[in-house]
Amino acid sequence: MDNIVVEALIRALAVGTPLLLACLGAIINERAGVVNLGVEGMMAVGALAAFAVASAGPDANLWMAVGAAMLAGAALAALHAVATVTLRANQFVSGLALALIGTGAAGLLGKKYEGLPLFNKVADWNWGGFVISPFTVAALLLAVALAFYLNATRPGLTLRSVGENPAAADVLGVHVGAVRVLAVLAGGALSGVAGAFLALSYRASWADNMTAGLGWIAVALVIFVGWRPLRAVLGSLFFGFLYYLQFRLQGNSPVPPEVFSAMPFVLVLVVLALAGLRGQQGNAPAALGRPYVRGER
């Protein structure tokens, strides 16, 4: 029984790691008032960039691969920042376009990497039989750090003020556009790291559509956890456990495997509906999704 519990926790943490990283990035975006639905695309280009650097040879630097993933995610996010913050385009439309561009570009450019070996992978840490990835530890620490940053530091409170009342922040001398652009870039970088985890640790390979919808779940998870980083830890662990349960039940049930594959996505819809009934969306930043124009009410 203990072995099953430990296995479930290890697997839930593993699958929950990219969800947590991407969710934290999306929380930064949305706390600044910018919705970015392109998480799936940024994760895909991050995974490809990380694998491309790591597969260059046996002496490839894995941390350079992670850095490449961050740059790739941030570069794609920069398109969203220009479109939504500078040009004031619809944030939802821009984010959807970003998801399509990212997944399409990664699938096209990644064809030459399919089937190639990864000479090195980010090794897991073994703590007395409990195996955990350095990515997971970093994600958990980042959640704590982000919660502290948003609630107990001046820059964090400034970011939140931009998402709540950008006009008031502007009057106080805050450069609203710059804060939002930096938030979008930070969110893109974290989505890239989430993709790097898939390519360098979890799967240690490259395959088209390797993100498998995790980016979309991360977007929904932001609402589910009420834009709070520490709750994101529990939320990502919960959905990670669902993925583990999906694979655990597939071989022991007459139910078609497609039903289990759809289970996490169906549950996303359920929890979002429940969050809406409980008024969870009332916790959203007041200016979320709205472009800021100085002097406009």
Tab-separated table of C-alpha atoms in Angstrom, residues 23 27 30 217-228 231-239 242 267-276 278 280-281 283:
chain	number	residue	atom	x	y	z
A	23	CYS	CA	0.526	28.027	-14.403
A	27	ILE	CA	-0.409	33.898	-13.053
A	30	GLU	CA	-2.781	37.725	-15.589
A	217	ILE	CA	-4.919	22.709	-18.650
A	218	ALA	CA	-2.406	25.160	-17.162
A	219	VAL	CA	-4.472	28.091	-18.484
A	220	ALA	CA	-7.604	26.691	-16.859
A	221	LEU	CA	-5.674	25.903	-13.684
A	222	VAL	CA	-5.010	29.617	-13.145
A	223	ILE	CA	-8.746	30.213	-12.719
A	224	PHE	CA	-9.192	27.053	-10.661
A	225	VAL	CA	-6.568	28.188	-8.110
A	226	GLY	CA	-7.841	31.769	-7.980
A	227	TRP	CA	-4.622	33.350	-9.314
A	228	ARG	CA	-2.725	32.244	-6.191
A	231	ARG	CA	-2.808	27.023	-4.492
A	232	ALA	CA	-1.283	26.272	-7.885
A	233	VAL	CA	0.936	23.692	-6.179
A	234	LEU	CA	-2.090	21.758	-4.933
A	235	GLY	CA	-3.967	22.219	-8.208
A	236	SER	CA	-1.092	20.929	-10.334
A	237	LEU	CA	-0.617	17.981	-7.986
A	238	PHE	CA	-4.326	17.177	-8.275
A	239	PHE	CA	-4.284	17.147	-12.072
A	242	LEU	CA	-5.513	12.435	-12.507
A	267	LEU	CA	-12.545	17.461	-15.301
A	268	VAL	CA	-11.084	20.848	-16.285
A	269	LEU	CA	-14.511	21.811	-17.637
A	270	VAL	CA	-16.177	20.514	-14.474
A	271	VAL	CA	-13.941	22.396	-12.053
A	272	LEU	CA	-14.197	25.601	-14.093
A	273	ALA	CA	-17.980	25.309	-14.015
A	274	LEU	CA	-17.883	24.777	-10.256
A	275	ALA	CA	-15.513	27.726	-9.867
A	276	GLY	CA	-17.956	29.877	-11.804
A	278	ARG	CA	-18.844	29.626	-6.482
A	280	GLN	CA	-14.294	32.110	-8.139
A	281	GLN	CA	-13.920	34.345	-11.177
A	283	ASN	CA	-10.997	36.858	-7.716
